[in-house]
Amino acid sequence: MSKIKLQGRTRAQESSNAIERMYITMRHLFNRGFYKPMGVSGETLREALLILRPEIYGSVAEEKVELNGLLYVIDRLPIGLEECRFINLTSDEGYGNSHFKPIVPPKRRRNCYRIDDEQMNIEITRGRSEIYDILTHLTFLFIESHKIMRRVLIDEEGGVSRDWEKLERAVLSEEPLSQAEREVALTHTANILGRTFREVTTIYPMFSIKENNERFIHIVYWLGKLAMDEMLNNNKRIVTFSPVLRERLGHHIHGEIWANKIKEVLLEKDLLHRPLHIISANMHSVMNTLYAPEALKTELKKKSISSIYEDLSNSANGKLRMKVMKLAGEEGMTFINDTSGTNIDVQIFDTAKLESLNSQFKLNENLKDEEKPVLMVMDYAFGEQAYETMDEMLKPYETEDGNILMNVASISIMGKAGILVGGKGDIMIPSAHLFEGTADNYPFTNELTKADLEGHGINVCDGSMITVLGTSLQNKDILKFFHESTWNVVGLEMEGVHYQKAIQAAAKLRGSISDEVKVRYAYYASDNPLETGSTLASGGLGTTGVKPTYLITEKILEQIFKS
């Protein structure tokens, strides 16, 4: 074995061990009930993250502050968290009925509450994966805050650099900053961060929100200020886990409420006995594929259907969306807004009521109404939450008259994933899911094949997919190992193993659904973590994801309507 190959393997092994240590440590800290991220109790997490050096966190192990990683993390944490010394992870404990106004991060649907100047509560309703996600982001954030602190403290008595004094003056100013004042402040901020003026001015507007255009410099200031308070006064930031959260975790409380509500609606509408096709996807592609060609006939005279789909993906086109939703509501679509805390909305489509159907989907004319399929589209789950929700959904519905088995005909999973053999917008068709950090593997017969999706101008690959414990912990070495080994891994995502575990348990062991249930998995690439500049931190898909999303949706629906 060559020296280079050995080094690569050693680095992959180090990375794998670091991930394992992080998860063992996070579970221990959760059981303990609290920890100080920048104290002794948080040391193992910090060391493991710095050994791992995940692609998404860029230059976390260097002296300069990581800007793209900071933006990625800030978008997934509540506004104002950087000002808080106490971060409390709670279950759904009734804050929604209080005077506290929920704060929902832009890129993560979770309710957070600012209790006072020092405390932020983050509501956990999606299981362990959500806790891992938050703790990893907080570890990164606080490491970066100490970089800022080290660059501005000039002596042990608390003396600070001139750059910090100028930044503080700009942040605490009650008057809006002029363009000149802003550029002066950003000049000093660039020095503090170890970045160029161009880098800082480029990323500055990406942090801005309607309430605060200067949010970028405010975040830098408060991260540095709290880090200095830790260093000079030993006022450590503390993460706590509420007793109710620790007691409830793993009990499927939210998933059970969620699934029972859906079954209740199916029963009310006399759909519970009909063939049910569950689709895990977004809340627009199935509805638009079924109804847009009819609802937007006028618009289709001027544009292609693919251009219409792009327009519908833009939230600014509210009128177009309303036209589609209106027709959908008239022809068999029922929307179930989530109130369980899972943050997973659901759409039910009764195909017996479809009259203005997209002409490419044809139901068997010999089917009676009670034999026609019912589509249940569920929004994306998050990590281990996929097991909780699918496991509960596939259980028999308990009624006063006895248990009703779910007539599940197929389960289709469409999602975003990181790709290892292509670029953004490509499609991956898995033949098995592997669970990172374990020897668990779940081979299955995928009703979708590579051939089904080829010939449409999109690169398609097939092979194994690895279900990772968190996308924010992946680095090139470990991913390269998986791709080049005999596992033949083509991509990584967070839910596949959890879905398949629930499906196999229900079909093969419990017998609560038919063991002939059909499964379909297809993913479109949101990033390539093996390529620098193509990770999730480099930005979203934009319209690149529209074409693969609708292609996969069409193929899933074609198979359902033919069955």
XYZ file of C-alpha atoms in Angstrom:
563
model
C 0.000 0.000 0.000
C 1.414 3.375 -0.974
C 2.264 6.001 1.607
C -0.318 8.418 0.109
C -3.050 5.785 0.309
C -2.146 5.010 3.919
C -2.232 8.704 4.843
C -5.657 9.068 3.226
C -6.996 6.087 5.118
C -5.523 7.316 8.400
C -7.138 10.722 7.894
C -10.493 9.080 7.123
C -10.152 6.938 10.265
C -9.314 10.017 12.357
C -12.374 11.769 10.955
C -14.613 8.776 11.625
C -13.334 8.549 15.207
C -13.905 12.286 15.689
C -17.542 11.957 14.568
C -18.047 9.008 16.901
C -16.531 10.931 19.830
C -18.749 13.917 19.123
C -21.924 11.855 19.209
C -20.958 9.910 22.323
C -20.082 13.206 24.029
C -23.315 14.914 22.951
C -25.377 12.030 24.335
C -23.430 12.188 27.614
C -23.931 15.962 27.904
C -27.639 15.565 27.157
C -27.986 12.983 29.941
C -26.026 15.235 32.274
C -28.434 18.107 31.620
C -26.054 21.019 30.947
C -22.570 21.932 29.811
C -20.316 24.920 29.117
C -19.330 24.858 25.415
C -16.074 26.764 25.995
C -15.364 25.161 29.373
C -13.887 21.796 30.327
C -17.197 19.995 29.622
C -17.224 21.242 26.023
C -13.554 20.500 25.336
C -14.110 17.101 23.701
C -16.666 18.564 21.266
C -14.308 21.413 20.338
C -11.296 19.142 19.856
C -13.263 16.632 17.774
C -14.691 19.374 15.525
C -11.213 20.824 14.957
C -9.821 17.373 14.100
C -12.735 16.735 11.762
C -12.634 20.145 10.048
C -15.957 19.637 8.198
C -16.166 21.117 4.701
C -19.222 23.151 5.634
C -17.248 25.001 8.325
C -14.407 25.930 5.987
C -11.510 27.545 7.847
C -12.703 26.635 11.369
C -9.245 25.248 12.231
C -7.435 28.400 11.016
C -6.928 31.734 12.767
C -9.100 33.716 10.360
C -12.841 33.707 10.984
C -14.894 31.511 8.626
C -17.518 33.659 6.854
C -19.557 31.225 4.701
C -19.767 28.746 7.557
C -20.874 31.546 9.890
C -23.671 32.511 7.487
C -24.761 28.874 7.170
C -24.969 28.462 10.948
C -26.611 31.836 11.658
C -29.391 31.008 9.158
C -30.173 27.889 11.199
C -30.146 29.458 14.655
C -32.599 31.987 16.118
C -32.018 35.694 15.565
C -30.380 37.167 18.659
C -28.790 33.948 19.923
C -25.320 35.475 19.631
C -26.292 37.907 22.440
C -27.374 35.148 24.850
C -25.240 33.575 27.533
C -27.825 30.930 28.423
C -29.189 28.616 25.709
C -31.912 26.270 26.896
C -33.074 23.341 24.752
C -36.669 22.472 25.658
C -39.520 20.242 24.540
C -42.861 21.779 23.510
C -43.633 23.086 27.000
C -46.369 25.646 26.373
C -44.393 28.733 25.356
C -46.661 29.028 22.303
C -49.471 30.120 24.648
C -47.367 32.768 26.383
C -46.518 36.394 25.591
C -43.163 35.239 24.169
C -43.059 35.744 20.430
C -41.744 32.692 18.528
C -38.517 33.249 16.579
C -38.196 30.868 13.620
C -34.718 30.623 12.003
C -34.795 31.296 8.228
C -33.439 27.850 7.260
C -34.789 25.633 10.073
C -38.430 25.346 11.085
C -38.213 25.367 14.850
C -39.790 27.678 17.429
C -37.377 29.614 19.624
C -38.163 32.105 22.376
C -36.082 34.975 23.722
C -36.845 34.779 27.455
C -34.792 37.812 28.500
C -31.584 39.628 27.551
C -29.464 36.615 28.486
C -31.540 33.535 27.629
C -32.754 31.883 24.429
C -35.012 28.821 24.516
C -34.935 26.493 21.493
C -37.850 24.072 21.141
C -36.846 20.525 20.133
C -39.656 18.513 18.544
C -37.768 16.568 15.872
C -35.661 14.192 17.941
C -31.971 13.589 18.533
C -30.846 14.697 15.061
C -32.080 18.203 15.836
C -30.088 18.285 19.093
C -26.937 17.061 17.305
C -27.475 19.703 14.618
C -27.799 22.555 17.137
C -24.900 21.481 19.366
C -22.581 21.135 16.364
C -23.516 24.606 15.138
C -23.073 26.106 18.615
C -19.635 24.496 18.959
C -18.569 26.061 15.659
C -20.079 29.434 16.590
C -18.304 29.628 19.944
C -14.958 28.526 18.473
C -15.283 31.429 16.015
C -16.214 33.812 18.845
C -12.973 33.007 20.665
C -11.017 33.695 17.480
C -12.557 37.181 17.478
C -11.724 37.612 21.170
C -8.080 36.614 20.670
C -7.691 39.133 17.846
C -9.038 42.109 19.810
C -7.735 41.587 23.370
C -4.321 43.190 23.698
C -3.580 42.507 27.383
C -4.782 40.414 30.323
C -6.491 43.417 31.943
C -9.036 43.622 29.173
C -7.446 46.228 26.909
C -8.820 46.051 23.389
C -7.563 47.030 19.962
C -8.560 50.237 18.186
C -10.448 48.140 15.621
C -12.704 46.804 18.381
C -13.350 50.266 19.814
C -14.426 51.527 16.380
C -16.642 48.472 15.786
C -18.279 48.901 19.197
C -19.014 52.549 18.477
C -20.713 51.627 15.181
C -22.770 48.811 16.725
C -23.950 50.869 19.704
C -24.788 53.916 17.595
C -28.494 54.775 17.828
C -28.460 56.529 14.463
C -28.533 54.544 11.174
C -25.072 54.250 9.630
C -24.318 56.205 6.475
C -22.553 54.440 3.599
C -19.247 56.002 4.651
C -19.703 55.025 8.322
C -20.663 51.491 7.329
C -17.541 51.083 5.187
C -15.366 52.385 8.020
C -16.984 49.868 10.389
C -16.486 47.063 7.860
C -12.825 48.019 7.452
C -12.263 47.501 11.179
C -14.387 44.342 11.120
C -12.225 42.931 8.300
C -9.110 43.472 10.437
C -10.754 41.753 13.413
C -11.826 38.770 11.311
C -8.538 38.412 9.446
C -10.391 38.853 6.151
C -10.111 41.281 3.243
C -12.412 44.286 2.877
C -13.773 42.724 -0.333
C -14.667 39.458 1.440
C -16.430 41.306 4.258
C -18.386 43.708 2.017
C -19.474 40.796 -0.205
C -20.942 38.754 2.646
C -22.276 41.678 4.719
C -25.650 42.015 2.871
C -26.303 38.248 3.149
C -26.680 38.636 6.925
C -29.046 41.619 6.693
C -32.649 41.252 7.784
C -35.559 43.686 7.540
C -35.237 44.659 11.216
C -31.467 45.162 11.107
C -29.404 45.977 8.007
C -26.231 46.009 10.121
C -26.773 42.497 11.506
C -23.392 41.256 10.311
C -21.364 43.660 12.450
C -23.776 43.135 15.370
C -23.153 39.366 15.243
C -19.367 39.856 15.145
C -19.562 42.307 18.060
C -21.732 40.151 20.330
C -19.793 36.966 19.610
C -16.583 38.758 20.550
C -18.120 40.508 23.575
C -19.434 37.304 25.170
C -16.149 35.511 24.451
C -14.267 38.328 26.217
C -16.650 38.068 29.165
C -15.817 34.349 29.345
C -12.093 34.995 29.237
C -11.881 38.010 31.562
C -14.696 37.347 34.056
C -15.185 33.582 33.707
C -18.855 34.129 32.807
C -19.132 31.025 30.638
C -21.942 30.507 28.154
C -24.102 27.566 29.230
C -26.259 25.144 27.236
C -28.968 23.379 29.247
C -31.478 20.627 28.406
C -34.839 20.912 30.142
C -35.963 17.980 32.335
C -39.118 17.560 30.207
C -37.035 17.287 27.014
C -34.778 14.677 28.583
C -37.800 12.703 29.765
C -39.724 12.855 26.454
C -36.954 12.262 23.928
C -37.409 9.018 22.009
C -41.042 8.510 23.053
C -42.522 9.440 19.642
C -44.902 11.915 21.311
C -45.019 14.354 18.387
C -44.922 11.639 15.712
C -47.884 9.808 17.252
C -50.035 12.961 17.407
C -49.036 13.782 13.813
C -49.879 10.332 12.422
C -53.192 10.050 14.315
C -54.354 13.395 12.926
C -53.705 12.208 9.350
C -55.495 8.898 9.950
C -58.407 10.781 11.492
C -58.741 12.934 8.346
C -58.510 9.843 6.107
C -61.267 8.183 8.131
C -63.488 11.290 8.050
C -63.188 11.444 4.269
C -63.788 7.688 3.905
C -60.297 7.176 2.420
C -58.743 4.881 5.017
C -59.587 1.674 3.127
C -58.289 2.954 -0.245
C -54.739 2.180 -1.552
C -52.491 4.754 0.115
C -49.331 6.026 -1.589
C -47.090 7.948 0.821
C -44.700 10.467 -0.749
C -42.071 12.279 1.309
C -41.353 15.429 -0.695
C -41.921 19.184 -0.605
C -45.332 20.856 -0.457
C -45.457 22.037 -4.062
C -44.091 19.605 -6.664
C -46.856 16.947 -6.556
C -49.624 19.556 -6.446
C -48.080 21.592 -9.276
C -47.414 18.504 -11.419
C -51.021 17.364 -11.089
C -52.840 20.684 -11.410
C -50.618 23.392 -12.977
C -51.139 22.329 -16.647
C -54.895 22.813 -16.229
C -54.876 25.735 -13.759
C -52.369 27.754 -15.804
C -53.577 27.078 -19.363
C -53.335 30.772 -20.271
C -49.750 31.074 -19.021
C -48.758 27.876 -20.849
C -49.580 29.484 -24.184
C -46.598 31.797 -23.650
C -44.205 29.583 -21.645
C -43.109 25.962 -21.416
C -44.233 23.866 -18.442
C -40.654 23.806 -17.106
C -40.595 27.636 -17.091
C -43.958 27.607 -15.300
C -42.522 25.276 -12.647
C -39.610 27.694 -12.157
C -42.058 30.577 -11.750
C -44.066 28.581 -9.206
C -40.905 27.880 -7.193
C -40.480 31.639 -6.699
C -42.421 32.819 -3.636
C -42.905 36.208 -5.331
C -45.394 34.629 -7.763
C -48.197 34.371 -5.228
C -51.035 34.765 -7.769
C -49.809 31.825 -9.873
C -49.536 29.656 -6.776
C -53.047 30.600 -5.646
C -54.506 29.568 -9.020
C -52.999 26.090 -8.671
C -54.010 25.765 -5.015
C -57.595 26.854 -5.818
C -58.005 24.150 -8.463
C -56.319 21.577 -6.197
C -58.761 22.389 -3.376
C -61.710 21.965 -5.736
C -60.484 18.625 -7.063
C -59.616 16.418 -4.156
C -56.688 18.034 -2.313
C -56.890 18.409 1.483
C -54.152 20.314 3.318
C -53.340 19.288 6.900
C -51.450 22.047 8.671
C -49.170 20.563 11.328
C -50.054 21.365 14.927
C -48.206 18.424 16.504
C -44.792 20.082 16.664
C -43.204 17.840 14.029
C -43.202 20.755 11.544
C -44.325 18.300 8.848
C -47.349 19.513 6.900
C -49.347 17.030 4.808
C -51.427 17.081 1.621
C -53.996 14.383 0.830
C -55.012 13.894 -2.836
C -58.131 11.869 -3.622
C -57.556 10.764 -7.232
C -61.249 9.810 -7.590
C -62.001 13.539 -7.619
C -59.386 14.463 -10.216
C -61.167 15.761 -13.297
C -58.790 18.352 -14.766
C -55.849 15.976 -14.494
C -52.473 16.488 -16.149
C -52.901 14.495 -19.377
C -49.686 12.489 -18.903
C -51.191 10.617 -15.930
C -53.927 8.143 -16.733
C -55.773 6.002 -14.205
C -57.013 2.568 -15.171
C -60.562 3.160 -16.455
C -61.759 -0.131 -14.948
C -60.974 1.014 -11.403
C -63.961 1.794 -9.225
C -63.758 4.955 -7.127
C -63.062 2.949 -3.957
C -60.082 1.328 -5.704
C -58.479 4.548 -6.893
C -55.262 5.595 -5.144
C -54.990 8.196 -2.409
C -51.777 10.220 -2.341
C -50.373 11.434 0.968
C -47.575 13.951 0.523
C -45.611 14.652 3.705
C -43.086 17.458 4.004
C -39.448 16.592 4.719
C -38.589 14.970 8.045
C -35.288 15.737 9.768
C -32.820 12.925 10.455
C -34.039 10.402 13.038
C -37.459 12.080 12.932
C -38.030 10.151 9.683
C -38.180 6.905 11.684
C -40.522 8.354 14.295
C -43.040 9.727 11.785
C -42.987 6.802 9.336
C -43.102 4.228 12.139
C -46.189 5.897 13.627
C -47.840 6.384 10.225
C -47.562 2.699 9.332
C -49.070 1.462 12.611
C -52.744 0.388 12.600
C -55.221 3.157 13.424
C -56.757 2.501 16.825
C -60.517 3.203 16.945
C -63.307 2.322 19.365
C -64.370 -0.408 16.933
C -60.913 -1.965 16.783
C -57.660 -1.476 14.909
C -57.678 -0.596 11.201
C -54.633 -1.723 9.225
C -53.175 0.889 6.864
C -53.625 -0.080 3.192
C -50.214 1.243 2.141
C -49.453 0.402 -1.502
C -46.200 2.336 -1.926
C -43.808 4.689 -0.169
C -41.774 7.156 -2.219
C -38.975 9.295 -0.812
C -37.713 12.276 -2.804
C -35.102 14.452 -1.164
C -32.003 16.590 -1.444
C -28.640 14.978 -0.836
C -24.937 15.587 -1.182
C -23.454 13.906 -4.263
C -19.975 12.392 -4.563
C -19.885 11.718 -8.325
C -21.346 14.839 -9.938
C -22.618 18.324 -9.270
C -25.612 20.333 -8.092
C -28.884 19.298 -9.726
C -27.789 15.747 -10.641
C -29.971 12.795 -9.606
C -29.043 9.787 -7.432
C -30.987 6.487 -7.407
C -30.028 4.379 -4.369
C -30.017 0.590 -4.191
C -29.170 0.515 -0.476
C -28.803 2.809 2.516
C -25.810 2.502 4.857
C -25.849 3.987 8.350
C -22.728 5.999 9.138
C -20.765 4.881 12.178
C -22.385 1.434 12.240
C -22.363 -1.773 10.189
C -26.119 -1.371 9.548
C -27.072 -1.624 5.886
C -30.490 -1.666 4.229
C -30.550 -3.045 0.657
C -33.946 -2.808 -1.057
C -35.601 -3.110 -4.460
C -36.048 0.423 -5.750
C -39.008 0.747 -8.128
C -37.253 3.768 -9.647
C -34.271 2.905 -11.833
C -31.525 4.885 -13.481
C -33.109 4.144 -16.872
C -36.410 5.745 -15.743
C -34.748 9.131 -15.310
C -32.134 9.155 -18.070
C -32.561 10.986 -21.355
C -33.885 14.236 -19.879
C -30.681 16.289 -19.897
C -29.840 15.530 -16.255
C -26.930 13.385 -15.106
C -28.185 10.285 -13.226
C -26.128 7.869 -11.121
C -26.985 4.875 -8.960
C -25.344 3.050 -6.072
C -25.413 3.059 -2.283
C -26.333 6.126 -0.228
C -24.933 6.773 3.223
C -27.259 8.150 5.888
C -25.094 10.476 7.950
C -25.634 11.594 11.526
C -25.393 15.221 10.428
C -24.459 16.900 7.147
C -22.492 19.539 9.045
C -19.953 16.942 10.229
C -18.766 15.587 6.880
C -15.270 16.128 5.521
C -13.582 15.168 2.268
C -11.446 12.376 3.685
C -14.267 10.300 5.097
C -16.502 10.879 2.055
C -13.692 10.012 -0.337
C -13.141 6.766 1.579
C -16.819 5.803 1.271
C -16.882 6.649 -2.419
C -13.682 4.797 -3.346
C -14.290 1.739 -1.157
C -16.323 -1.310 -2.186
C -19.398 0.285 -0.598
C -19.770 2.270 -3.872
C -21.387 5.258 -2.121
C -22.663 7.897 -4.562
C -24.202 10.340 -2.091
C -25.076 11.239 1.479
C -28.309 12.293 3.169
C -29.880 12.145 6.640
C -33.166 10.215 6.471
C -32.928 7.148 4.194
C -31.921 4.550 6.790
C -34.543 5.830 9.227
C -37.354 5.623 6.669
C -36.284 2.149 5.494
C -35.921 0.863 9.052
C -39.548 1.842 9.768
C -40.801 0.420 6.448
C -39.031 -2.930 6.879
C -40.215 -3.251 10.485
C -43.846 -2.621 9.475
C -43.771 -4.841 6.355
C -41.437 -7.693 7.314
C -41.750 -7.987 11.102
C -44.918 -6.431 12.500
C -47.112 -7.205 9.506
C -48.971 -3.909 9.915
C -48.633 -3.213 6.159
C -48.299 -5.527 3.161
C -44.874 -7.097 2.685
C -45.306 -6.332 -1.028
C -45.271 -2.582 -0.433
C -43.314 -0.824 -3.181
C -40.559 1.630 -2.288
C -39.064 4.387 -4.395
C -36.078 6.524 -3.459
C -34.578 9.321 -5.554
C -32.447 12.291 -4.556
C -31.285 15.393 -6.371
C -27.928 16.882 -5.510
C -27.907 20.013 -3.373
C -24.103 20.093 -3.180
C -20.916 18.149 -3.744
C -18.990 18.124 -0.453
C -15.902 16.726 -2.233
C -15.578 19.909 -4.287
C -14.333 23.115 -2.695
C -16.911 25.848 -3.245
C -19.741 23.357 -3.833
C -20.743 22.600 -0.232
C -24.049 23.607 1.354
C -22.355 26.661 2.837
C -21.724 28.008 -0.678
C -25.436 28.719 -1.148
C -28.668 27.090 -2.214
C -29.649 25.407 -5.441
C -31.737 28.289 -6.763
C -33.592 27.218 -9.909
C -31.062 24.387 -10.509
C -33.170 22.122 -8.322
C -36.453 22.744 -10.156
C -35.865 20.435 -13.135
C -34.709 17.350 -11.176
C -37.457 17.884 -8.577
C -40.218 17.798 -11.178
C -38.648 15.003 -13.204
C -38.512 12.759 -10.124
C -42.053 13.795 -9.151
C -43.386 12.922 -12.624
C -41.743 9.492 -12.583
C -43.111 8.699 -9.119
C -46.635 9.745 -10.158
C -46.434 7.826 -13.455
C -45.659 4.620 -11.563
C -48.403 5.227 -8.982
C -51.057 5.889 -11.647
C -50.022 2.800 -13.629
C -50.179 0.502 -10.590
